C-alpha positions in Angstrom: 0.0 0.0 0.0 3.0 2.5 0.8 4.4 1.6 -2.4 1.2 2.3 -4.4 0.7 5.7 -2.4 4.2 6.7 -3.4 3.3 6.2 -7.3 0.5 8.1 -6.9 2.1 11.2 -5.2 5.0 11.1 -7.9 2.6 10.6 -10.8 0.8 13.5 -9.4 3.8 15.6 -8.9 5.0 14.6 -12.5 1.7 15.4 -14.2 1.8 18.9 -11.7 5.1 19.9 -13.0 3.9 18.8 -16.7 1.0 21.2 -16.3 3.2 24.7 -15.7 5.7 23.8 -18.8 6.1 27.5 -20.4 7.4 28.0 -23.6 9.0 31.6 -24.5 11.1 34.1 -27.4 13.8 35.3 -26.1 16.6 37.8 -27.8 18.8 40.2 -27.0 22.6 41.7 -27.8 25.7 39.5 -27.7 29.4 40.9 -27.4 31.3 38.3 -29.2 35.5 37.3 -29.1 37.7 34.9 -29.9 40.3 34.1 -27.9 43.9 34.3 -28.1 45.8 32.0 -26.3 45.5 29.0 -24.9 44.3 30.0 -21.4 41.2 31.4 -22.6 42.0 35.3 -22.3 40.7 37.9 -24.9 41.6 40.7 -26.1 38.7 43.5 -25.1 39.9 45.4 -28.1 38.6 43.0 -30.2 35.5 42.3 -29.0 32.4 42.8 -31.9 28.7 43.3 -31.0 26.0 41.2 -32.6 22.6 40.0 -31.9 20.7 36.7 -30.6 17.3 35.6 -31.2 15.5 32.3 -30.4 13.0 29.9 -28.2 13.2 28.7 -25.0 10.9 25.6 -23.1 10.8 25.7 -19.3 10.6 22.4 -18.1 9.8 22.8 -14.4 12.1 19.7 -12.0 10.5 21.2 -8.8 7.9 23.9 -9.5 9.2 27.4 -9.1 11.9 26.4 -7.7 13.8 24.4 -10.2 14.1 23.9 -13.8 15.3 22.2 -17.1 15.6 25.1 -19.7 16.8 23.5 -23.6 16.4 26.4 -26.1 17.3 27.1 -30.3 18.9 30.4 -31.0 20.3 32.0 -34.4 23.4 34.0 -32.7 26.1 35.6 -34.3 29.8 35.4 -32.5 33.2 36.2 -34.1 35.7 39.6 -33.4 37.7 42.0 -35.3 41.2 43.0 -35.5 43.0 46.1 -36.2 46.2 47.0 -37.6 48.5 49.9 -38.3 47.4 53.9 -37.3 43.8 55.1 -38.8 45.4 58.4 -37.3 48.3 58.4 -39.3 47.6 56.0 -42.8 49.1 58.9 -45.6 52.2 56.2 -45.5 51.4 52.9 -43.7 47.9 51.4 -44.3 45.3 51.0 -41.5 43.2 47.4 -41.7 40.4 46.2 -40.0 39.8 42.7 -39.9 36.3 41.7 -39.1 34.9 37.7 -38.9 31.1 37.4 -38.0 30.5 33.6 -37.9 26.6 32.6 -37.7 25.2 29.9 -35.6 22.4 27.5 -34.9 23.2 27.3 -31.1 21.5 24.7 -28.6 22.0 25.4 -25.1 20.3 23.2 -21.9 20.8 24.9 -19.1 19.5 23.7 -15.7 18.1 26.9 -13.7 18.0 27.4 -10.4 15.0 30.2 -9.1 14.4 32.4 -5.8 11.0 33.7 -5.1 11.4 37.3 -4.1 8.0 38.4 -4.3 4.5 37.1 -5.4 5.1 37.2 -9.3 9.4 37.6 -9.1 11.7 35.1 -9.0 15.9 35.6 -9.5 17.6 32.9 -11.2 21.2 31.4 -12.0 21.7 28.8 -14.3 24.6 26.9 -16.0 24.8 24.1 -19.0 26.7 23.1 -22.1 25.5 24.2 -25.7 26.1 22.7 -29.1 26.3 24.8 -32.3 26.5 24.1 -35.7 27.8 26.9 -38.9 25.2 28.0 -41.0 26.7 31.3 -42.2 29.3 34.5 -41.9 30.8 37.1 -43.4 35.0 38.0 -43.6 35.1 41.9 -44.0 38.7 43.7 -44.5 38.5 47.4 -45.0 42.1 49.3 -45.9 43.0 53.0 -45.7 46.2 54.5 -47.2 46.9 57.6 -48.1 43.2 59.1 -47.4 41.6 55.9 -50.0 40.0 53.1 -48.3 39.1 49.5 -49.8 37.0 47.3 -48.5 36.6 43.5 -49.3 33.9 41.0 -48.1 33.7 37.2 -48.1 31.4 34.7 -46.6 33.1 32.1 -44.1 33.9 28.9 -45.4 32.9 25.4 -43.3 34.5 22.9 -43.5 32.5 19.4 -43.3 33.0 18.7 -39.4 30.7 16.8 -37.3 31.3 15.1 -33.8 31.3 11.8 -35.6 33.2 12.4 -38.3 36.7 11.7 -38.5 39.2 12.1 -41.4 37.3 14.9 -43.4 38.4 15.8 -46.5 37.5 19.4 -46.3 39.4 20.4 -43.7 41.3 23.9 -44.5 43.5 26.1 -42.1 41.0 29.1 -44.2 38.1 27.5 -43.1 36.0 27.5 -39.8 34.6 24.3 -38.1 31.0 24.1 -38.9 30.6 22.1 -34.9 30.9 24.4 -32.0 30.4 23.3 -28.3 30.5 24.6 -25.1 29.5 25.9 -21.9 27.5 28.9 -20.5 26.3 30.2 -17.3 23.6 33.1 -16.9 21.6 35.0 -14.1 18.4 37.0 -14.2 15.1 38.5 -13.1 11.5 36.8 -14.2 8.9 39.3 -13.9 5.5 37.5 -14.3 6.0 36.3 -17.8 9.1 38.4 -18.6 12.4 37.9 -18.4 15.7 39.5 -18.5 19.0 37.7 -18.1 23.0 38.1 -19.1 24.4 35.3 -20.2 28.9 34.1 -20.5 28.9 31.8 -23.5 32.9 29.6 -23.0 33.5 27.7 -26.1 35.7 24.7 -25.7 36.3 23.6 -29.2 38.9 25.2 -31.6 37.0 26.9 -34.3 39.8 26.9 -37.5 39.6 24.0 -39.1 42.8 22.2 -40.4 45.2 19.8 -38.5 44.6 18.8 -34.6 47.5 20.1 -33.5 48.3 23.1 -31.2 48.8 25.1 -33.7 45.0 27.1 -33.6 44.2 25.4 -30.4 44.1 28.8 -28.7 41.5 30.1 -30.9 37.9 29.8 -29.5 34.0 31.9 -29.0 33.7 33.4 -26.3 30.6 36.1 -26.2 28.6 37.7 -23.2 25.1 38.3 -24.2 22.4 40.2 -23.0 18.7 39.2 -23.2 15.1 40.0 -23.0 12.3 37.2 -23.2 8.4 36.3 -22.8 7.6 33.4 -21.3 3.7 32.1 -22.3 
């Protein structure tokens, strides 16, 4: 009889929790690096701004208290580089390099939630994210002498997948079209909205080419932040 009482309360727990699953839009402004050596560090100088926009499902583990939070975003990472003097360019040229790779991004996040009032709650949350290439844009713009030149061309993939070994399209010019990660985030929900910033720490390499150490050091790392509506 104990046993049977116990599948009951769970069951009813389980169909309780089922019953205030939310889905939401969520989108917002990401600052976006790459890093440059192989302890993770980045150059703030380089850091270039981009944009985020997506779904989220909150899956509730304890009600209000606890949740399982898998999401789809379109984001945008990548950074820019400068080189030479835009001050002085009449006799050494000033570039700007700019990458803008595009991403499918998956994160599941587990978040944790504080009730501070009848219809707030703060969170915190952490998880890992996959992403996978879908587009991008190289930009290099040159002044000399008073001229400048620009140039634009989109980001080649190479044929990468987490099950794929050997691929024939690897390039040290192109990008690996698999990213992966981890992130962790804290925020406000107000009633059905929510805002949140978010650290995105990629762990794989993104040039493709050899796996060697050679581009190791070279991985996203973006801080976004985000507004959402949570049905």
């Amino acid at each position: 009889m104990k046993k049977i009482i116990l599948s009951f309360a769970a069951l009813a727990i389980s169909f309780a929790a089922m019953s205030q699953v939310r889905v939401g839009v969520k989108g917002g402004w990401n600052l976006s690096n790459i890093s440059v050596n192989n302890n993770g560090s980045v150059d703030n100088d380089r850091s270039l701004s981009g944009y985020h926009i997506g779904a989220i499902v909150d899956l509730p583990l304890v009600p209000k208290i606890l949740s399982l939070q898998p999401g789809v975003f379109y984001t945008t990472k990548g950074a820019k580089l400068e080189s030479g003097d835009k001050d002085n360019s009449a006799t050494i040229p000033y570039r700007k390099y700019t990458t803008r790779p595009q991403y499918i991004e998956v994160p599941l996040n587990v978040i944790g939630k504080i009730p501070v009032g009848t219809n707030t709650r703060l969170f915190a949350g952490i998880g890992p994210y996959m992403a996978f290439g879908v587009a991008g844009k190289n930009k290099v713009s040159t002044t000399l002498a008073g001229v400048t030149t620009s140039t634009e061309s989109n980001i080649k993939w190479d044929d990468d997948t987490p099950f794929h070994d050997g691929d024939p399209n690897q390039g040290l010019d192109k990008y690996k079209r698999f990213d992966w990660g981890g992130n962790v985030q804290v925020g406000a929900e107000f009633k059905n909205f929510l805002v949140s910033a978010q650290y995105g720490h990629g762990f794989g390499k993104i040039n493709s080419g050899g796996d060697d150490s050679r581009n190791d050091k070279n991985k996203n790392r973006v801080f976004s932040v985000s507004l959402g509506y949570l049905f």
